[in-house]
Short mmCIF file of C-alpha atoms in Angstrom, two decimals:
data_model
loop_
_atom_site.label_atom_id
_atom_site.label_comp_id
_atom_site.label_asym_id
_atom_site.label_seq_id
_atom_site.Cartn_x
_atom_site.Cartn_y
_atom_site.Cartn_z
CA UNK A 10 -8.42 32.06 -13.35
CA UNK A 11 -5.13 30.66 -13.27
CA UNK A 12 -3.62 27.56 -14.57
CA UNK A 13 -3.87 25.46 -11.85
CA UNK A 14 -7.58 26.30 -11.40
CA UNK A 15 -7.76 25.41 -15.20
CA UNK A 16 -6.63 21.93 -15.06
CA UNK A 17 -8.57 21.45 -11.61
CA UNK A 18 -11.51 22.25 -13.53
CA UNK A 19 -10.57 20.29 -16.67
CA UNK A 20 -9.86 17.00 -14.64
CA UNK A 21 -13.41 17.14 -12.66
CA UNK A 22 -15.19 17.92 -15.98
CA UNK A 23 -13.03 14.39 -17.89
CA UNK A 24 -13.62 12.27 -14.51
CA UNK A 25 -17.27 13.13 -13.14
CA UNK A 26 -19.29 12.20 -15.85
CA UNK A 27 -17.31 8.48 -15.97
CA UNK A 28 -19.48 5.70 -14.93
CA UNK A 29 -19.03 3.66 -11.87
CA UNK A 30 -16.82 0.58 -13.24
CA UNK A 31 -19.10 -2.51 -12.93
CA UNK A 32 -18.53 -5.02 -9.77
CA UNK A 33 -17.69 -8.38 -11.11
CA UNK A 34 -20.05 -11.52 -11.35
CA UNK A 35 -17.59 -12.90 -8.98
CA UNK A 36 -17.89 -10.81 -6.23
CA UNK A 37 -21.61 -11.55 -4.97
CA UNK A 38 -21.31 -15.26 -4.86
CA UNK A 39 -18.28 -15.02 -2.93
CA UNK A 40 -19.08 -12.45 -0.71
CA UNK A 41 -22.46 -15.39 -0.21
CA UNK A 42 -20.66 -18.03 0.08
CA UNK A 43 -18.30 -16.27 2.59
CA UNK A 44 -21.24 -15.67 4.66
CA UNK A 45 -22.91 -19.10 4.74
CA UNK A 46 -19.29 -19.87 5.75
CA UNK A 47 -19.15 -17.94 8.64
CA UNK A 48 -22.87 -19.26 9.47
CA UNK A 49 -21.65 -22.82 9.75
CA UNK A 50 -18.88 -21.87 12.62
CA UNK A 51 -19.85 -22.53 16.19
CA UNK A 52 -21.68 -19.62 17.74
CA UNK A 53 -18.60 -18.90 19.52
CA UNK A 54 -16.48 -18.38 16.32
CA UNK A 55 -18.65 -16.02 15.34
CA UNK A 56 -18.60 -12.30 15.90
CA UNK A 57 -21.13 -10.49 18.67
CA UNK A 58 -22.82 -8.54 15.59
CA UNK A 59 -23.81 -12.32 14.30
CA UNK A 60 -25.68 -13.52 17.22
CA UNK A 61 -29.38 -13.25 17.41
CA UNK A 62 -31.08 -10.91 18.98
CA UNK A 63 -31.68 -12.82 22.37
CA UNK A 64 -28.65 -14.15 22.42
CA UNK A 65 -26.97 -10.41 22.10
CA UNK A 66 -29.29 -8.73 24.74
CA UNK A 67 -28.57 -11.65 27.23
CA UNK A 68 -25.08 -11.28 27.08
CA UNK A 69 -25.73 -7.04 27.25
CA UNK A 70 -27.85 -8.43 30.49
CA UNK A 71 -25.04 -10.14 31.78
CA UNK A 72 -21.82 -8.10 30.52
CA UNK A 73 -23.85 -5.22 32.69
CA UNK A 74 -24.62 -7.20 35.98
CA UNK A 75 -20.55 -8.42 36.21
CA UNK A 76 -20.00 -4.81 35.58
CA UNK A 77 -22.61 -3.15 38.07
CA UNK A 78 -21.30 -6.31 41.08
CA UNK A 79 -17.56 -5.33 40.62
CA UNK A 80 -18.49 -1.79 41.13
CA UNK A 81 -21.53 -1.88 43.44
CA UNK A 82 -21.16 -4.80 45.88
CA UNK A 83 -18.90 -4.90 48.64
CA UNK A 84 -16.91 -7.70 48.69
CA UNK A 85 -15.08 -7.84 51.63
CA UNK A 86 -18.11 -8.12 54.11
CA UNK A 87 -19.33 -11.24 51.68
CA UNK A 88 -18.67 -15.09 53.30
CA UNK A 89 -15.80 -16.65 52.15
CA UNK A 90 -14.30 -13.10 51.58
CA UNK A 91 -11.34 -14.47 53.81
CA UNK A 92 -10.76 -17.70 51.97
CA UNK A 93 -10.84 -15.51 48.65
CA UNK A 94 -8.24 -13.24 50.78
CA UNK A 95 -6.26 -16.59 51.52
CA UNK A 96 -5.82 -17.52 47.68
CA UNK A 97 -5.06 -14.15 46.88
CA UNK A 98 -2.14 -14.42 49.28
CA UNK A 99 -0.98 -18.09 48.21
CA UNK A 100 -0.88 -16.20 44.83
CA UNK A 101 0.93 -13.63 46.17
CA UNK A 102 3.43 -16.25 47.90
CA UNK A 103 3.28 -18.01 44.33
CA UNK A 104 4.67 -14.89 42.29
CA UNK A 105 7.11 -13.84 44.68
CA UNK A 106 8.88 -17.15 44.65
CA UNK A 107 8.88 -16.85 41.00
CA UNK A 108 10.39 -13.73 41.33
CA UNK A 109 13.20 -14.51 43.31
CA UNK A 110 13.42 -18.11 40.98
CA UNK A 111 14.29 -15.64 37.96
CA UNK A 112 16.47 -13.49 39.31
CA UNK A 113 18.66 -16.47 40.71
CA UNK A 114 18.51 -17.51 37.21
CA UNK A 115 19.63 -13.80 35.46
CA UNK A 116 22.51 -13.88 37.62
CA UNK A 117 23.86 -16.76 36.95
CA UNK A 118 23.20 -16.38 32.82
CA UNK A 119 24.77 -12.65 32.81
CA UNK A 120 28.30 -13.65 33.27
CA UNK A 121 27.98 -16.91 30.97
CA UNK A 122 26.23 -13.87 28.61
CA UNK A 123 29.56 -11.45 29.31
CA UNK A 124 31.67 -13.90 29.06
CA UNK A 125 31.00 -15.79 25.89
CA UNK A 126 27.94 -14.14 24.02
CA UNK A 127 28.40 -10.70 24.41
CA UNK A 128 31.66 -10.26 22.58
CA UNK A 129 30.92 -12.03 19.17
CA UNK A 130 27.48 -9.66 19.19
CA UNK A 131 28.93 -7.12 17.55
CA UNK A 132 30.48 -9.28 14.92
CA UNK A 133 27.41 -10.94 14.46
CA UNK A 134 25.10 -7.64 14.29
CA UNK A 135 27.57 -6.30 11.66
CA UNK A 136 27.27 -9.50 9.78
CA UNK A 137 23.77 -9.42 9.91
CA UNK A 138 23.40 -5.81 8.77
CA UNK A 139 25.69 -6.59 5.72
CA UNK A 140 23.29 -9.21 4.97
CA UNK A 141 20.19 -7.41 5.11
CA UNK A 142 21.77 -4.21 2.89
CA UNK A 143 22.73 -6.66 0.16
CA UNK A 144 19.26 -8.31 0.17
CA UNK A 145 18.15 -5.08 -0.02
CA UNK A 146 20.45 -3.78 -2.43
CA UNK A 147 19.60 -6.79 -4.86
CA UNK A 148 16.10 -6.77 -4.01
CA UNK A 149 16.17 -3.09 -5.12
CA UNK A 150 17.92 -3.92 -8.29
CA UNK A 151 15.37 -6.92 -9.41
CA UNK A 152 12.45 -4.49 -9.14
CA UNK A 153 14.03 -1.75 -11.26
CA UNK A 154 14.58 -4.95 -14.11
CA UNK A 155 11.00 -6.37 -13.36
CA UNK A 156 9.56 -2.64 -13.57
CA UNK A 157 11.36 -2.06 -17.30
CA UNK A 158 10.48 -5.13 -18.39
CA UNK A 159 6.52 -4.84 -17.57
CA UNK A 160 6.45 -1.22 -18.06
CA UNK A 161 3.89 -0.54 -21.00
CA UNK B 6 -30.35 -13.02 12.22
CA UNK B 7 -29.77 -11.39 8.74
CA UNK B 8 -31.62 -12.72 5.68
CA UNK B 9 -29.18 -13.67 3.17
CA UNK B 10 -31.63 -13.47 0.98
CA UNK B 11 -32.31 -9.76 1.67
CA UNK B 12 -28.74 -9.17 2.50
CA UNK B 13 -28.20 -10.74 -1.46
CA UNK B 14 -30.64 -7.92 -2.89
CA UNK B 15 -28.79 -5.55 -0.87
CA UNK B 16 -25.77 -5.90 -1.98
CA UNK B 17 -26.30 -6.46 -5.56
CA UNK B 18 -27.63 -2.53 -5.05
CA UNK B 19 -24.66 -1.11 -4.04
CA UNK B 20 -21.68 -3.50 -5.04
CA UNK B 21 -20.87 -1.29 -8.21
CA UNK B 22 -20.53 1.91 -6.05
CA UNK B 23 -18.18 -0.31 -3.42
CA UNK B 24 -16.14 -1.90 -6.31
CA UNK B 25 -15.61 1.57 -7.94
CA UNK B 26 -14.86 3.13 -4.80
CA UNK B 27 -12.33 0.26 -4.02
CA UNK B 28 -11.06 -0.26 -7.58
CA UNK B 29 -10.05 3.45 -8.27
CA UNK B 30 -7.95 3.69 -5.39
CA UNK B 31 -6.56 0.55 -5.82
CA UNK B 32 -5.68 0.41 -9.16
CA UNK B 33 -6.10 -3.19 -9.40
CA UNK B 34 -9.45 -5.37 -10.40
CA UNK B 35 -8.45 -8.46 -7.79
CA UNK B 36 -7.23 -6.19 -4.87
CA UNK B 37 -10.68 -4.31 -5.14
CA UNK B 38 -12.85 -7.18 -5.09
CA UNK B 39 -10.68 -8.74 -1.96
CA UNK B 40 -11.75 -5.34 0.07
CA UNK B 41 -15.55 -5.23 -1.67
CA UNK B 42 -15.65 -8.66 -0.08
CA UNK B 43 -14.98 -7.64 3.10
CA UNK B 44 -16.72 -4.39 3.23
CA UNK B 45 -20.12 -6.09 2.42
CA UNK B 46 -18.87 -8.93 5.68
CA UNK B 47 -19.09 -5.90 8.07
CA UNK B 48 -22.20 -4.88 6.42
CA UNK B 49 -23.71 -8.09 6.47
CA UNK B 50 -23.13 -7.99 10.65
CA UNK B 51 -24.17 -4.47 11.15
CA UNK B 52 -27.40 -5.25 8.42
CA UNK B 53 -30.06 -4.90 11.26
CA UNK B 54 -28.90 -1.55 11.88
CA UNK B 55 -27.90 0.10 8.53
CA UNK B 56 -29.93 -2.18 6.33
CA UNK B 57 -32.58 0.39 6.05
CA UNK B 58 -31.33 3.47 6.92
CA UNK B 59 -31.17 6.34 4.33
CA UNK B 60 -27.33 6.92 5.02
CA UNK B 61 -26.13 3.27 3.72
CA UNK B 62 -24.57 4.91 0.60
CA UNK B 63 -22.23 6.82 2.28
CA UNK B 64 -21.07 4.44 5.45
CA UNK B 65 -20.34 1.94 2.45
CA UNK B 66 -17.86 4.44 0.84
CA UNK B 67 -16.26 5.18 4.17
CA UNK B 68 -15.50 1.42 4.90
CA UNK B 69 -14.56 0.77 1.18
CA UNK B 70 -12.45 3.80 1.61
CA UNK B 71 -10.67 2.74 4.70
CA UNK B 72 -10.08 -0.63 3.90
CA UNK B 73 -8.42 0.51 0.90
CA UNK B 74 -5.94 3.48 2.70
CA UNK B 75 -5.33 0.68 5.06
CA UNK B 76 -4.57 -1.56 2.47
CA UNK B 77 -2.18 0.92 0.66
CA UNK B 78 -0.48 2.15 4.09
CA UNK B 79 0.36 -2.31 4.79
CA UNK B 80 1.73 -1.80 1.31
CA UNK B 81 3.64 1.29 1.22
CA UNK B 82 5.48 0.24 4.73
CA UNK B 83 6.05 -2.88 2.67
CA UNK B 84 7.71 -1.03 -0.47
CA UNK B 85 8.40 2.05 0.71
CA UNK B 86 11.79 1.56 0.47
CA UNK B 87 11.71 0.20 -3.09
CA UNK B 88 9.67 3.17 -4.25
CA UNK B 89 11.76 6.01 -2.52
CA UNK B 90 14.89 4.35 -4.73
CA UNK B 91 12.58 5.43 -7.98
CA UNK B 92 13.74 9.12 -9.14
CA UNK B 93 11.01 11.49 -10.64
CA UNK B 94 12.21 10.61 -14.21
CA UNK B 95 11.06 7.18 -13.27
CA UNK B 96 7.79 7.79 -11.88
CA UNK B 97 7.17 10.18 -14.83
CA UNK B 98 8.07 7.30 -17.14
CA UNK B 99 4.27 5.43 -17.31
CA UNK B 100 3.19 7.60 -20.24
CA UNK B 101 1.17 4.61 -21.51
CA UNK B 102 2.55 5.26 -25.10
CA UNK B 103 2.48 1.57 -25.93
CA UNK B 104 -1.48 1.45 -24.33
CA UNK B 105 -3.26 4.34 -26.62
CA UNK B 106 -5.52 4.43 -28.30
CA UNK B 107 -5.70 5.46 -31.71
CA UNK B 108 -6.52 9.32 -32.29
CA UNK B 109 -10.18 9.01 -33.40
CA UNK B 110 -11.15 6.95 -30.83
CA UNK B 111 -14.55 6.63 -29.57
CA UNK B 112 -16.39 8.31 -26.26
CA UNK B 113 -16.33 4.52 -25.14
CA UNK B 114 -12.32 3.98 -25.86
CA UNK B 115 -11.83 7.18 -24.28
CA UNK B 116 -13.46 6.39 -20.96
CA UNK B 117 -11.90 2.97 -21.03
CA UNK B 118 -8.44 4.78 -21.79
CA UNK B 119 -9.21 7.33 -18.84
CA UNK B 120 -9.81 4.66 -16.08
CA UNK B 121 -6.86 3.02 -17.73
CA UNK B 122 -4.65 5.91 -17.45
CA UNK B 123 -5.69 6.39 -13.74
CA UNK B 124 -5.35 2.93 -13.06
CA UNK B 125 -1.93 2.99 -14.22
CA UNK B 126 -0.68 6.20 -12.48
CA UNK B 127 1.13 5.79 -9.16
CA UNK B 128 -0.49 5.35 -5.78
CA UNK B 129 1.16 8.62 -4.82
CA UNK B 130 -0.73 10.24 -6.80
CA UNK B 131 -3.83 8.29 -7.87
CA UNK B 132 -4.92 7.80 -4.23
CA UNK B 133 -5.18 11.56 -3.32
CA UNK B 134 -6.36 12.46 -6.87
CA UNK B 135 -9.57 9.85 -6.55
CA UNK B 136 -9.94 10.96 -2.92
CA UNK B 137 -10.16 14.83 -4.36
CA UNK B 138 -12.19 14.51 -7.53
CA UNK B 139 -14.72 11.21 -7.01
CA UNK B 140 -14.43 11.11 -3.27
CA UNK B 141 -15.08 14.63 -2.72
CA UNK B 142 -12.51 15.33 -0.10
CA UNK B 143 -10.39 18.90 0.24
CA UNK B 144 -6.68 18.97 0.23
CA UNK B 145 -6.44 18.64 4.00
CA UNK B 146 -8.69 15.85 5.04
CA UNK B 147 -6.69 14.07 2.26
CA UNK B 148 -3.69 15.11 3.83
CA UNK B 149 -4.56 13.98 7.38
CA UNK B 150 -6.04 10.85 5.79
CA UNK B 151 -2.72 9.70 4.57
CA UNK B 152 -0.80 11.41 6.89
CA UNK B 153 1.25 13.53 4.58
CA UNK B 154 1.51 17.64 4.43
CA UNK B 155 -0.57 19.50 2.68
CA UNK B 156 1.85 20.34 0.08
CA UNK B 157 2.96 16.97 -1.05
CA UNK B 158 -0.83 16.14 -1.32
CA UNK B 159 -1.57 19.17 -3.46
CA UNK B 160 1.83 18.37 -5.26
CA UNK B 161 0.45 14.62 -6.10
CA UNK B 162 -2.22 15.67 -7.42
CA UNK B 163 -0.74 18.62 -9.44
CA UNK B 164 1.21 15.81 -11.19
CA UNK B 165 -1.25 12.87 -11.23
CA UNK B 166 -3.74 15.51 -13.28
CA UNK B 167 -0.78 16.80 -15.57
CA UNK B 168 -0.28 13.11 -16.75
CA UNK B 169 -4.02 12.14 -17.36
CA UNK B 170 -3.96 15.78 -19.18
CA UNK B 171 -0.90 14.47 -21.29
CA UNK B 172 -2.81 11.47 -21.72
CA UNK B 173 -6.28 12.58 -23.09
CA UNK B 174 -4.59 15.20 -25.20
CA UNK B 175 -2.45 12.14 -27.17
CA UNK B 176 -5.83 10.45 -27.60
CA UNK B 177 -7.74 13.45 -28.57
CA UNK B 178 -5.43 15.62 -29.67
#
């Protein structure tokens, strides 16, 4: 057997047999009180899981009949299908206006962006990164002291 | 609806498995009761299906075990850099000398010096050592659990087992 096998077999035979470290008295009247916490919320704060059992298998009932009339009905031979058609297009009209509203608005900000913003960036990045390497660097340096001075 | 009352019995069952589980690869007593917490919160929604069943040992491992790798992973991003500034001297350094007990100590003071030891050795290498010998896992589930090459994960271990080794043989020499 070699060596590595050895201490394989030497650390399962020294950690096995220890016994499970005991939960503390703590944890079960929090983990209660966490849950008559989550009782008091509004039904819908609470998580699907929580619901009761009615509650969960009407909402399966329902989650599956939206699901099986977007698939299964056809919704273009339906009245009103045409005034659904019409707010569909207002929409339509709606984002396309916004559209053209934005890009008015890029073209006038990318020269005032060329012209005054765009030639400090590069000042201001390296400024930025000199920042973040010394908070890093110091940062670095306070955990090597804290770790000597709390190492047992 | 749950019974809390039920769900109270329940938990008092398993919480020293969960708090093990979660406090050996944590290392730390108020991290591990923060994740036993909310391990027995999922339980407590999913009680009308795994209340009862024979397998609720083992699904309670696997979420105290997964909420503690995701809890080191949120950590390690956090520190990584920190850490990967330590040299190998460093990490070598925790020899608990100041923490020992005395030579002749007792089975008791052993254990408690053995958890103590492995509490006190780094994530690096207590995670994939608890994973291997208490969790039961081989070299390259822990290695696609924590997303590391098999190699570093047997390495980790190599060295975690070498220091509890060092350890035990100062106490009992």
């Amino acid at each position: 057997m070699n060596p590595e096998q050895d201490l394989e077999k030497w650390t399962d035979r020294e950690l096995r047999p220890l016994p499970a470290p005991r939960a503390p008295e703590t944890l079960a009247p929090r983990v209660m009180a966490a849950i008559a916490a989550r009782a008091a919320l509004p039904w819908y704060r609470q998580t699907w899981f929580e619901w009761s059992r009615g509650w969960q298998a009407a909402s399966a009932v329902v989650a599956a009949s939206l699901l099986a009339a977007w698939v299964f009905v056809p919704w273009q031979t339906l009245p009103g299908a045409e005034s659904l058609a019409d707010i569909g297009g207002q929409l339509n009209a709606f984002l396309t206006s916004a559209g053209d509203a934005l890009d008015r608005a890029t073209r006038i900000a990318l020269p005032l962006w060329n012209a005054l913003v765009r030639q400090f960036l590069i000042y201001a990045t390296a400024v930025a990164a000199m920042l973040v390497s010394a908070v890093i660097a110091l940062g670095g340096a306070a955990r090597q002291i804290i770790l000597k001075e709390t190492q047992p | 609806m749950t019974d809390p009352q039920k769900f109270e019995v329940f938990m008092r069952n398993h919480q020293d498995m969960v708090f093990a589980t979660a406090v050996r690869l944590l290392g730390n007593t108020a991290d591990a009761e923060d994740i036993a917490q909310a391990v027995f919160l999922k339980a407590y929604e999913r009680f009308a299906e795994i209340g009862n069943s024979p397998t609720v040992g083992g699904w309670l491992r696997t979420v105290a075990t997964n909420l503690c790798l995701n809890h080191l992973s949120r950590y390690r991003r956090r520190w990584r850099l920190f850490s990967e500034m330590q040299t190998p001297d460093e990490e070598e350094a925790g020899d608990y000398s100041e923490s020992l007990a005395a030579p002749e100590a007792t089975p008791v003071a052993r254990r408690e010096e053995l958890e103590e030891a492995l509490r006190q050795l780094p994530n690096a290498q207590r995670v994939p050592l608890v994973l291997f010998h208490f969790e039961r896992m081989s070299y390259d589930e822990i290695a696609s659990r924590l997303r590391a090459s098999v190699g570093k994960v047997k390495t980790d271990i190599h060295r975690g087992r070498l220091a509890l080794k060092r350890k035990l043989e100062f106490v009992r020499p």
